[in-house]
PDB file of C-alpha atoms and ligand atoms in Angstrom:
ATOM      1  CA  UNK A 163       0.000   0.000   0.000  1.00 52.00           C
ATOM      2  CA  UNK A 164       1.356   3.288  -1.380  1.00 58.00           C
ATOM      3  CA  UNK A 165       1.195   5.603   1.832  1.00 64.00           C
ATOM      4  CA  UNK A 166       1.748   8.978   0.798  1.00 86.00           C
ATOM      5  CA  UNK A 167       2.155  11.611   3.160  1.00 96.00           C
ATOM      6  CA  UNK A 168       1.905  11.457   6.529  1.00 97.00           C
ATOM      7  CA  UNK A 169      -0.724  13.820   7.820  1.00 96.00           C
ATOM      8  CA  UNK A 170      -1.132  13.166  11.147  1.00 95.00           C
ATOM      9  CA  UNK A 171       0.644  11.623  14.326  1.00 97.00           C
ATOM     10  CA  UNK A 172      -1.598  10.549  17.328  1.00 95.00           C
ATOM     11  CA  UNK A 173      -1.157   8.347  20.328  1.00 95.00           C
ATOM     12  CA  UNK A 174      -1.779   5.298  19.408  1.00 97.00           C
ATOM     13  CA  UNK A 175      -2.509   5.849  15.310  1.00 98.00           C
ATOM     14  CA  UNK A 176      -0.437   7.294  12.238  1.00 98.00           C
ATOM     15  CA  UNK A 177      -2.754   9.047   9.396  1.00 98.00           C
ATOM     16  CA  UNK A 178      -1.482   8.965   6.017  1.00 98.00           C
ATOM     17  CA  UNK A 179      -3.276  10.862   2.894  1.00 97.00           C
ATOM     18  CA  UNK A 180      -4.029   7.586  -0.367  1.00 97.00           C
ATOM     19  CA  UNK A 181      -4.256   8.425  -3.781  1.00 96.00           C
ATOM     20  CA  UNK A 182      -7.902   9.112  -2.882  1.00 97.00           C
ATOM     21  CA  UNK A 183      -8.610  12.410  -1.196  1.00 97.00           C
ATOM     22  CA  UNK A 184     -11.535  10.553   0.321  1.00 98.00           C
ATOM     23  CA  UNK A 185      -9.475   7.948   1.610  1.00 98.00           C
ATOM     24  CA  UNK A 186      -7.141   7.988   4.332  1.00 98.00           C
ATOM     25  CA  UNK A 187      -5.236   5.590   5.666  1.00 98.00           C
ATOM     26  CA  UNK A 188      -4.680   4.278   9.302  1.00 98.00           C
ATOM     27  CA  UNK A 189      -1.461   3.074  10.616  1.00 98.00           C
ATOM     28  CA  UNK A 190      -2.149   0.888  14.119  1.00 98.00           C
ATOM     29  CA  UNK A 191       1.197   1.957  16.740  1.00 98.00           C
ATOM     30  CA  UNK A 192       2.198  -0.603  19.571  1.00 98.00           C
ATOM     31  CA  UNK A 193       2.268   2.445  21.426  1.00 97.00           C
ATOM     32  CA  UNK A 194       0.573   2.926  24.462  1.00 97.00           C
ATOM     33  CA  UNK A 195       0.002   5.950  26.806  1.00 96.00           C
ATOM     34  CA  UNK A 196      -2.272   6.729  30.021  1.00 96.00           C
ATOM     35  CA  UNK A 197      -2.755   9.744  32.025  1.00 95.00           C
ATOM     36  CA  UNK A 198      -2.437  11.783  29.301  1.00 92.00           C
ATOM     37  CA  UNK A 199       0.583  10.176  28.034  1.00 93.00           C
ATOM     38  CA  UNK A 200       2.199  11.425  31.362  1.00 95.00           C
ATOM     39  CA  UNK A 201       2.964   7.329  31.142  1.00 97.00           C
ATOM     40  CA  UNK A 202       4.128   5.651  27.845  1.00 97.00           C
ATOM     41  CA  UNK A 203       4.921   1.950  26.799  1.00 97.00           C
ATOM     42  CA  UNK A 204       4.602  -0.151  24.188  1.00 97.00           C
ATOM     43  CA  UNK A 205       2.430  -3.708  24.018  1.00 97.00           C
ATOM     44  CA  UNK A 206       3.802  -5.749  22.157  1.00 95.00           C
ATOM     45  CA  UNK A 207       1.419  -6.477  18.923  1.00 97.00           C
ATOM     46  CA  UNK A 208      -1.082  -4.159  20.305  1.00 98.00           C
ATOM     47  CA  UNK A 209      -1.530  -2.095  16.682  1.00 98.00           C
ATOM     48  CA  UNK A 210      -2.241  -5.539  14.751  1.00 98.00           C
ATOM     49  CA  UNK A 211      -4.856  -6.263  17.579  1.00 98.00           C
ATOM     50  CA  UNK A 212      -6.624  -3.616  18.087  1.00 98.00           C
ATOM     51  CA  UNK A 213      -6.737  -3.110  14.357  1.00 98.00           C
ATOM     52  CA  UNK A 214      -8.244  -6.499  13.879  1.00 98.00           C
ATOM     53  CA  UNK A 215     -10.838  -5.619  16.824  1.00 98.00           C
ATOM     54  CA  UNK A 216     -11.705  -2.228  16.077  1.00 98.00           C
ATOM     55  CA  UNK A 217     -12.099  -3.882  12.249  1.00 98.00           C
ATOM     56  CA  UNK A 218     -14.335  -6.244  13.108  1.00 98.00           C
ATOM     57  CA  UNK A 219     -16.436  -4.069  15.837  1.00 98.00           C
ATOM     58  CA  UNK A 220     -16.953  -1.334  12.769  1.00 98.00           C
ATOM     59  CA  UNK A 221     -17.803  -4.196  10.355  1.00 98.00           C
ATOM     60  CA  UNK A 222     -20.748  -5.233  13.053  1.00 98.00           C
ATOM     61  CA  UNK A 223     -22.155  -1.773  13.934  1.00 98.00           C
ATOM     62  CA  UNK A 224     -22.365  -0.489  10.629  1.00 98.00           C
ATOM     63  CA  UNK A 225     -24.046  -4.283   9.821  1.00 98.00           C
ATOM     64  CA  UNK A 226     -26.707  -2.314  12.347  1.00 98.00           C
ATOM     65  CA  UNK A 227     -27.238   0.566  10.177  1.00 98.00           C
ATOM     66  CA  UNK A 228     -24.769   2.842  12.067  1.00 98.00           C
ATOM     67  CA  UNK A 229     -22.388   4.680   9.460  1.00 98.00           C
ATOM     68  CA  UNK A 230     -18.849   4.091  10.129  1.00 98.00           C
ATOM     69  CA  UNK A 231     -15.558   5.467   8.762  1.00 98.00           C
ATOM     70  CA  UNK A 232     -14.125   2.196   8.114  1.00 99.00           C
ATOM     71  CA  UNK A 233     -13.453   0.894   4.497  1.00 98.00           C
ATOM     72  CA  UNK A 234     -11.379  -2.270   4.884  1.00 98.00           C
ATOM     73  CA  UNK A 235      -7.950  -3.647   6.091  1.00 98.00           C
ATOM     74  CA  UNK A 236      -5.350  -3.632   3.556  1.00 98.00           C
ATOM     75  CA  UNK A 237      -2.697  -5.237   6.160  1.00 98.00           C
ATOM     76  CA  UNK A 238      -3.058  -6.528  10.091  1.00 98.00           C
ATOM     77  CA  UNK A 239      -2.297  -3.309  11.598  1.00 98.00           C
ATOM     78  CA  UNK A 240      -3.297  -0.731   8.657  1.00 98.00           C
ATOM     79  CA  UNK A 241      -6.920   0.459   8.295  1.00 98.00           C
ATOM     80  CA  UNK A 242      -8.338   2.184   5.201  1.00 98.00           C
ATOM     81  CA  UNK A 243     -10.850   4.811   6.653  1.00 98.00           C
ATOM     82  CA  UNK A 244     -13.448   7.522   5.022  1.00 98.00           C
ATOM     83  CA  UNK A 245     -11.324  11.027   5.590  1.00 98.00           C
ATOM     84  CA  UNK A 246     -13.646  13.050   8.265  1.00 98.00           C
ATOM     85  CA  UNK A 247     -12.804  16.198   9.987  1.00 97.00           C
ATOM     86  CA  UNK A 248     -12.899  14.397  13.533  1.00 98.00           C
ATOM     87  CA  UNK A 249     -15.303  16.463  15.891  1.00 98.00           C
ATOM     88  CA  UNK A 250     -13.455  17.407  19.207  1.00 98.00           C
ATOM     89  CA  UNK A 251     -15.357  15.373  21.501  1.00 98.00           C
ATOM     90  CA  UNK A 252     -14.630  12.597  23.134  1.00 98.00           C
ATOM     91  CA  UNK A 253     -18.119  10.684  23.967  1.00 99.00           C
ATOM     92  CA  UNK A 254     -17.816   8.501  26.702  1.00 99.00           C
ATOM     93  CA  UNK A 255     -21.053   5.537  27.352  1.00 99.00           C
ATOM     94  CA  UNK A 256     -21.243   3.770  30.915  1.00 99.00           C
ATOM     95  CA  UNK A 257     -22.977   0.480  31.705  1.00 99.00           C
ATOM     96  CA  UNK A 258     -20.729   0.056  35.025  1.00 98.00           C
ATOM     97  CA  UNK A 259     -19.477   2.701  36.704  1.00 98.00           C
ATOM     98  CA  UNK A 260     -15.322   2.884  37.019  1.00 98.00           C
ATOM     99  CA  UNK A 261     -12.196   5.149  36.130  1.00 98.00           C
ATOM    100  CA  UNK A 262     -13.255   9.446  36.642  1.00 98.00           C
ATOM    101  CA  UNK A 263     -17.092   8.863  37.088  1.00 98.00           C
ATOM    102  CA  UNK A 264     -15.906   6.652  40.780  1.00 98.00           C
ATOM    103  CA  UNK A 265     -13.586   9.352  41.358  1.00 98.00           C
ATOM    104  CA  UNK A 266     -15.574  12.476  40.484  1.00 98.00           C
ATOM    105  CA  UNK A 267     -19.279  11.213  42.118  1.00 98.00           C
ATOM    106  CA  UNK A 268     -18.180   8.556  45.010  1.00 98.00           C
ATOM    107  CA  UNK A 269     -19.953   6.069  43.405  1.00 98.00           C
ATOM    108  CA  UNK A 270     -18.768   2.459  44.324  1.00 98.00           C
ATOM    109  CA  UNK A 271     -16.596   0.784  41.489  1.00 98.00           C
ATOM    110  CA  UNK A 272     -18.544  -1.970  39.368  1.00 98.00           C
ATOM    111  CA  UNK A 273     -21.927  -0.450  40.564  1.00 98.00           C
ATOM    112  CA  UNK A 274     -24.469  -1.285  37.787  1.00 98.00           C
ATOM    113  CA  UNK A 275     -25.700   1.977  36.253  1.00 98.00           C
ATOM    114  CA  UNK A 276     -29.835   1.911  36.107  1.00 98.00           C
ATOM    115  CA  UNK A 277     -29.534   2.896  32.197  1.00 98.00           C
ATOM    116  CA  UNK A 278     -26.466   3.977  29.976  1.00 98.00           C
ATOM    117  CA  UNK A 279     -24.979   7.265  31.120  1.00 99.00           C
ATOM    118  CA  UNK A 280     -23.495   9.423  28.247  1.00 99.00           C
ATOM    119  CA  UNK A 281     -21.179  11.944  28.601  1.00 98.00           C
ATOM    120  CA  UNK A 282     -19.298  14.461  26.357  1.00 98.00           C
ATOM    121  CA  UNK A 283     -15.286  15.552  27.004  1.00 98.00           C
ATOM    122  CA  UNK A 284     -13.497  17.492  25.024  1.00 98.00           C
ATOM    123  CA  UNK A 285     -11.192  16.889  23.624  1.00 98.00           C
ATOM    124  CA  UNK A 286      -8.047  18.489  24.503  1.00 97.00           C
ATOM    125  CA  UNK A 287      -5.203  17.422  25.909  1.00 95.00           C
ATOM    126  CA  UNK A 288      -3.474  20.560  27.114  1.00 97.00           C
ATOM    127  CA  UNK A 289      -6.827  21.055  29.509  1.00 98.00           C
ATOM    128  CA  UNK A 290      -6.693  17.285  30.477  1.00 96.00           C
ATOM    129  CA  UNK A 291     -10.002  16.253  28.804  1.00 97.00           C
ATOM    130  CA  UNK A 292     -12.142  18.193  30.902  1.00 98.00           C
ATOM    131  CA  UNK A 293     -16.114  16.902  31.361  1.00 98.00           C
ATOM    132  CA  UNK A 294     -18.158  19.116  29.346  1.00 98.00           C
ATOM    133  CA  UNK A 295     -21.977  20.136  30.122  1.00 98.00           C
ATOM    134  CA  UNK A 296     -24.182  20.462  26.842  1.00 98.00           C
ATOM    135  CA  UNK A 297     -24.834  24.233  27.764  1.00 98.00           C
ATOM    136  CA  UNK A 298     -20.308  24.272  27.760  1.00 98.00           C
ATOM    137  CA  UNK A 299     -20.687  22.256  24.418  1.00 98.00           C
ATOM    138  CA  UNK A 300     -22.909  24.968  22.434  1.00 98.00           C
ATOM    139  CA  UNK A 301     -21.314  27.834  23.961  1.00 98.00           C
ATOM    140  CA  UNK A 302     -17.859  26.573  23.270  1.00 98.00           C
ATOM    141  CA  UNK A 303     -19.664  25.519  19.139  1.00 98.00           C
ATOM    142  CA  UNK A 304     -18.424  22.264  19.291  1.00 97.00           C
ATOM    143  CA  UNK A 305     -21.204  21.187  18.380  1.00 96.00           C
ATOM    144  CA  UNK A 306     -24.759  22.351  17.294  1.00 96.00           C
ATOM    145  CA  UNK A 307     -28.117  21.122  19.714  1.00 98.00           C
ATOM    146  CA  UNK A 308     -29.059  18.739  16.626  1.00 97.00           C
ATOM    147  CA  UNK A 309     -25.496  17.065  16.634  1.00 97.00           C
ATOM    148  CA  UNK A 310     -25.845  16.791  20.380  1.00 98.00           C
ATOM    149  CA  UNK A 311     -28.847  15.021  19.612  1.00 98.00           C
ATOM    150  CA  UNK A 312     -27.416  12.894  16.926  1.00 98.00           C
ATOM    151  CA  UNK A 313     -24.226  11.496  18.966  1.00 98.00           C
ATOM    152  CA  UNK A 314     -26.198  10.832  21.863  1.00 98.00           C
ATOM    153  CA  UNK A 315     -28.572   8.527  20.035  1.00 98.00           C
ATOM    154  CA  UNK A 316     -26.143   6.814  18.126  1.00 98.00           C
ATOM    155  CA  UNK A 317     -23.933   6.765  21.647  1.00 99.00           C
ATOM    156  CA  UNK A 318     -26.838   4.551  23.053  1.00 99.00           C
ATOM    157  CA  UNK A 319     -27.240   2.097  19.644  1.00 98.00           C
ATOM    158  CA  UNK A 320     -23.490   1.725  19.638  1.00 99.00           C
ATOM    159  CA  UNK A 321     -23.984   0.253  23.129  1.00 99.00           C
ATOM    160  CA  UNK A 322     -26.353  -1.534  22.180  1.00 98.00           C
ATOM    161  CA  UNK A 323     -25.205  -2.797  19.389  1.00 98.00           C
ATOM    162  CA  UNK A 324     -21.571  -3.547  21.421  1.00 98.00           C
ATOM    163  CA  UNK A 325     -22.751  -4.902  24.587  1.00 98.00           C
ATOM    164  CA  UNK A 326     -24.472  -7.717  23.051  1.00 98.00           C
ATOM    165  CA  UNK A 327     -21.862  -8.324  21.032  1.00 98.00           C
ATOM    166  CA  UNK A 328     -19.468  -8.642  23.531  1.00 98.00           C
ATOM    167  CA  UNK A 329     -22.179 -10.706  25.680  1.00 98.00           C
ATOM    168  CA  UNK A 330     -21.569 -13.461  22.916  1.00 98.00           C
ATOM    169  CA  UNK A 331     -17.670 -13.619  24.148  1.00 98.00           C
ATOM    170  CA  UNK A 332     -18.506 -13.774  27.541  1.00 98.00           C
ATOM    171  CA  UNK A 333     -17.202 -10.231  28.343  1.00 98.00           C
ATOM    172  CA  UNK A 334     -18.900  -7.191  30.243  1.00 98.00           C
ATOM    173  CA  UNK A 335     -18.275  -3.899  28.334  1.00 99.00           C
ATOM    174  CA  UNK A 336     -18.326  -1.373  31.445  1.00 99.00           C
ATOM    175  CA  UNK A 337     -17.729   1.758  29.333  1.00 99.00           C
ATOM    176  CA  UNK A 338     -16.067   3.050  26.428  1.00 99.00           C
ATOM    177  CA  UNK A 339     -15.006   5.925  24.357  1.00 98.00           C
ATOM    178  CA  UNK A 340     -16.246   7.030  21.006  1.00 99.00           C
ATOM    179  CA  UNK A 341     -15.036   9.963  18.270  1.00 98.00           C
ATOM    180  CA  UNK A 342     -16.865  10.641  15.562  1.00 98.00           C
ATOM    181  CA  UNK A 343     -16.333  13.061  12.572  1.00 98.00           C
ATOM    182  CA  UNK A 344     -18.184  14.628   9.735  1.00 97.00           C
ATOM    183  CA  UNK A 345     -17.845  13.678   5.993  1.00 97.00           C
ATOM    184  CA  UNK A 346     -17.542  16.059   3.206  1.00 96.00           C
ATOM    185  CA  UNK A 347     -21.765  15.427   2.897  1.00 96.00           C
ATOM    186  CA  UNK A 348     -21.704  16.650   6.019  1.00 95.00           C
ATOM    187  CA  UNK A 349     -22.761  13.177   7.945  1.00 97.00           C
ATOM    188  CA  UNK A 350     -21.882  12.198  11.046  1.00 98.00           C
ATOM    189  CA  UNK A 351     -19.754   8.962  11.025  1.00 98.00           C
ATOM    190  CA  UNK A 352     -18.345   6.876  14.210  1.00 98.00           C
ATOM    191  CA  UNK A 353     -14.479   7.592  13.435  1.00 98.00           C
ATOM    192  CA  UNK A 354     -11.263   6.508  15.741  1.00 98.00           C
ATOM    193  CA  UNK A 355     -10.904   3.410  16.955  1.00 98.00           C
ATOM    194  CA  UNK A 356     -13.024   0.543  19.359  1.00 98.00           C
ATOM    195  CA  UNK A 357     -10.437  -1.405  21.169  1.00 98.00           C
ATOM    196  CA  UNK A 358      -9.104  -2.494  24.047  1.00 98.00           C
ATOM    197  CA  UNK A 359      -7.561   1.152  24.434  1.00 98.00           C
ATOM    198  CA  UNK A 360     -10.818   2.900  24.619  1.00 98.00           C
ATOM    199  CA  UNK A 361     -13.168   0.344  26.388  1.00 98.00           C
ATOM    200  CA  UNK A 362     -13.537  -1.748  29.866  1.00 99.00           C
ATOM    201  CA  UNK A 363     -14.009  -4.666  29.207  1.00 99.00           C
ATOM    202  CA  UNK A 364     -14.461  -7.562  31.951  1.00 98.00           C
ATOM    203  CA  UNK A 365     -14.208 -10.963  31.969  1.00 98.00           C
ATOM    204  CA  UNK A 366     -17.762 -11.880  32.621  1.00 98.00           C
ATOM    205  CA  UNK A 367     -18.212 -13.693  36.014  1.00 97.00           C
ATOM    206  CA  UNK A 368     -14.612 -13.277  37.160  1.00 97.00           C
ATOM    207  CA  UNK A 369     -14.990 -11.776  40.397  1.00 96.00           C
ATOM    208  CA  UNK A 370     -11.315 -10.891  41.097  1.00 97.00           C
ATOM    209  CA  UNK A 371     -11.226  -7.076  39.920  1.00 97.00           C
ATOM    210  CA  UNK A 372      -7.568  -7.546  38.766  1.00 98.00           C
ATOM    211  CA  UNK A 373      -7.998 -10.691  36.921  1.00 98.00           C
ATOM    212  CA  UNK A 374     -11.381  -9.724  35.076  1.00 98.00           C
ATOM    213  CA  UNK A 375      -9.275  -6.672  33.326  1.00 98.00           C
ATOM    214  CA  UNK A 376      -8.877  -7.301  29.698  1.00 98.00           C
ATOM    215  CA  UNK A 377      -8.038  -3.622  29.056  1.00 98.00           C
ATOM    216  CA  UNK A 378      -5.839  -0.768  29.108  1.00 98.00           C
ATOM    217  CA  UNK A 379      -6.559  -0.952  32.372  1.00 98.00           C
ATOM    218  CA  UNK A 380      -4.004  -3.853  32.889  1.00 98.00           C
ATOM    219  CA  UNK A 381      -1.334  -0.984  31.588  1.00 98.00           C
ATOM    220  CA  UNK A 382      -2.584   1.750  33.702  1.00 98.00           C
ATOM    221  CA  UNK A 383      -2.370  -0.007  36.771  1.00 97.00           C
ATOM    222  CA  UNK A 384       0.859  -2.400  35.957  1.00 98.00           C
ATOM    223  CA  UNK A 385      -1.177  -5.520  36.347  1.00 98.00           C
ATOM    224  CA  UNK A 386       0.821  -7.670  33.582  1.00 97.00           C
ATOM    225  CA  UNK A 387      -0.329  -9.416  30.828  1.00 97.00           C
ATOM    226  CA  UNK A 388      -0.921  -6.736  29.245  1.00 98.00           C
ATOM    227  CA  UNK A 389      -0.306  -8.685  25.803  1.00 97.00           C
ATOM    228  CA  UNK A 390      -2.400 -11.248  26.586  1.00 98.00           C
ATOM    229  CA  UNK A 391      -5.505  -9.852  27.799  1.00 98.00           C
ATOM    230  CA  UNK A 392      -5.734  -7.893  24.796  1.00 98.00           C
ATOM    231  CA  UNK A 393      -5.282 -11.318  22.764  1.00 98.00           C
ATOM    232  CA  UNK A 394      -7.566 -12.950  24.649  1.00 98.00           C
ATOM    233  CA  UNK A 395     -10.447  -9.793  23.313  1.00 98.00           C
ATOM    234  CA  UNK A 396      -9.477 -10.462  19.606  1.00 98.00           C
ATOM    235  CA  UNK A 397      -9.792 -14.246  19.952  1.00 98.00           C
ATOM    236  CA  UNK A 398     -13.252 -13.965  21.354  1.00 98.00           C
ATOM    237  CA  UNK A 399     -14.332 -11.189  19.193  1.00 98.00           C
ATOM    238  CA  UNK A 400     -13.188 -13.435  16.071  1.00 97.00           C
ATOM    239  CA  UNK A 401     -15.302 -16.181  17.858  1.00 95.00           C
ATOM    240  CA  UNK A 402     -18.136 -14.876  17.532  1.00 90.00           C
ATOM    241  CA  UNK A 403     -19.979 -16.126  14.134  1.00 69.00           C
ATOM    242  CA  UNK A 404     -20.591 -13.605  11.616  1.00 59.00           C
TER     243      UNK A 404
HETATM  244  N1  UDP B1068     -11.054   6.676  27.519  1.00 80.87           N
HETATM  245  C1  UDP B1068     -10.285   6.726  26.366  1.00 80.87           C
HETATM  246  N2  UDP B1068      -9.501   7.824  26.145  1.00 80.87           N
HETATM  247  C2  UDP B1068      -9.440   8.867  26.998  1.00 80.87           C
HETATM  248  C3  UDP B1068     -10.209   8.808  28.183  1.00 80.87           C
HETATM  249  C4  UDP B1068     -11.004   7.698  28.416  1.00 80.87           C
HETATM  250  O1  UDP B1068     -10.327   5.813  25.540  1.00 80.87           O
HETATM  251  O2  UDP B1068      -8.721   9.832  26.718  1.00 80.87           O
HETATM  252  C5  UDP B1068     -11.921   5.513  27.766  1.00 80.87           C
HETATM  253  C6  UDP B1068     -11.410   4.660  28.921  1.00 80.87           C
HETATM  254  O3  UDP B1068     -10.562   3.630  28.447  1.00 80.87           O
HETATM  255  C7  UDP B1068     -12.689   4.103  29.494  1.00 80.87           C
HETATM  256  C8  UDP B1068     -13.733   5.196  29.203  1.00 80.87           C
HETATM  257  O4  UDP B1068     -13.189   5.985  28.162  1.00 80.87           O
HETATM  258  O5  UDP B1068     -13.062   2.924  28.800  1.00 80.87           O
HETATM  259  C9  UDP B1068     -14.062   6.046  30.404  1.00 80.87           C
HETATM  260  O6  UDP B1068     -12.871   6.590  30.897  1.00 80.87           O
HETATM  261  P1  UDP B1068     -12.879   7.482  32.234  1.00 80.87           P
HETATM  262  O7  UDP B1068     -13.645   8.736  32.020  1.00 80.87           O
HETATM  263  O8  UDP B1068     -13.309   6.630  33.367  1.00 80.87           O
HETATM  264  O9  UDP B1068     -11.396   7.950  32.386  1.00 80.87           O
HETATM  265  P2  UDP B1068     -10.114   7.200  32.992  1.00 80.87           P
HETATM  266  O10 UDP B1068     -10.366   7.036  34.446  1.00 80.87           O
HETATM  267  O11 UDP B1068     -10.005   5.928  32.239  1.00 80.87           O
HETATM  268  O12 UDP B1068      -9.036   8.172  32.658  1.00 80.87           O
END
């Protein structure tokens, strides 16, 4: 694959402009960063895996009618993807709560949420990521009411769509973070990645809280296996029958 130019570097991903202005193309790193990236690693094989995941996740929520930016994977760890101008939220949906929403309400770590919370951060790591309210949203413009509308509904199918999906491997998805980004018809696509770097997920049943981690989790809080765990995700996502 002929990568051109290199038009952005994230955390975790490498852009690079195709032949086809519509067209860009992903490039899955091993590298790995928490707090933002006050700590930095690498997992070993992570890009190829959570290319692979985040492949086959996109594949079975736009199988659900929910547009995607995903195209197809021309290698493991490279992703072809529909160019958007990524939106500068990051929109976060709960199931369980964990990670800031314990720390920032009391609220007792793997307490079962009474319906899917949804909340918006923006996106910005020189302010940390900072919890946005929707009245902060419109008055900053990140977004208009009706696309406030739109990524909360389609927050709620994704999680839908993803926790019984992830039933089907016998793993609790807890939360996880979405980015979308709008396409030169001005539609809102999911965009970024759905991976082991941007969910909880828990090994269902497992009631020790460091063994049920099959996340970034593992990295954040140096519980090994880091490798593994995120293995263990792709070969029960690729388990599950098309
Ligand atoms: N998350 C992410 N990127 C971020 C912040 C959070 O992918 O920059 C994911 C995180 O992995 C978890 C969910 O969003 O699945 C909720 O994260 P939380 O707000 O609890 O923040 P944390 O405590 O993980 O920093």
């Amino acid at each position: 694959m002929n990568r051109h130019r290199q038009i952005y570097e994230g955390k975790a991903k490498i852009l690079y402009a195709t032949d086809d202005p519509d067209v860009l193309l992903a490039y899955f790193k091993d590298d790995a960063t928490a707090f933002n990236a006050q700590k930095r690693g690498t997992i070993v094989g992570k890009g190829e895996i959570n290319c692979q995941i985040a492949a086959h996740l996109f594949r079975e929520i736009e199988a659900q009618g929910i547009a995607t930016h995903y195209i197809d994977c021309p290698a493991a760890d490279e992703m072809r993807v529909k160019a958007v101008q990524i939106m500068p939220i990051e929109v976060v949906v709960r199931n369980i709560a964990a990670g800031s929403l314990c720390q920032q309400t009391g609220i007792a770590l793997g307490t079962i949420l009474p319906q899917p919370l949804v909340e918006f951060f923006y996106k910005n790591d020189a302010l940390g990521d900072p919890l946005l309210t929707r009245d902060r949203l419109l008055l900053m413009e990140l977004a208009t009411s009706a696309q406030l509308d739109i990524l909360h509904a389609k927050a709620i199918q994704i999680n839908h769509i993803l926790q019984n999906f992830f039933k089907q491997c016998a793993i609790t998805l807890v939360d996880f973070k979405i980015e979308f980004g709008v396409d030169k018809h001005q539609q809102i696509l999911l965009a970024d990645e759905i991976s082991p770097d941007s969910c909880r997920l828990w090994l269902t049943g497992e009631p020790d809280p460091d063994l049920r981690v099959l996340d970034k989790d593992r990295f954040r809080r140096d519980l090994g296996n880091v490798e593994d765990a995120y293995r263990a995700v792709l070969a029960r996502v690729l388990g599950v029958r098309e």
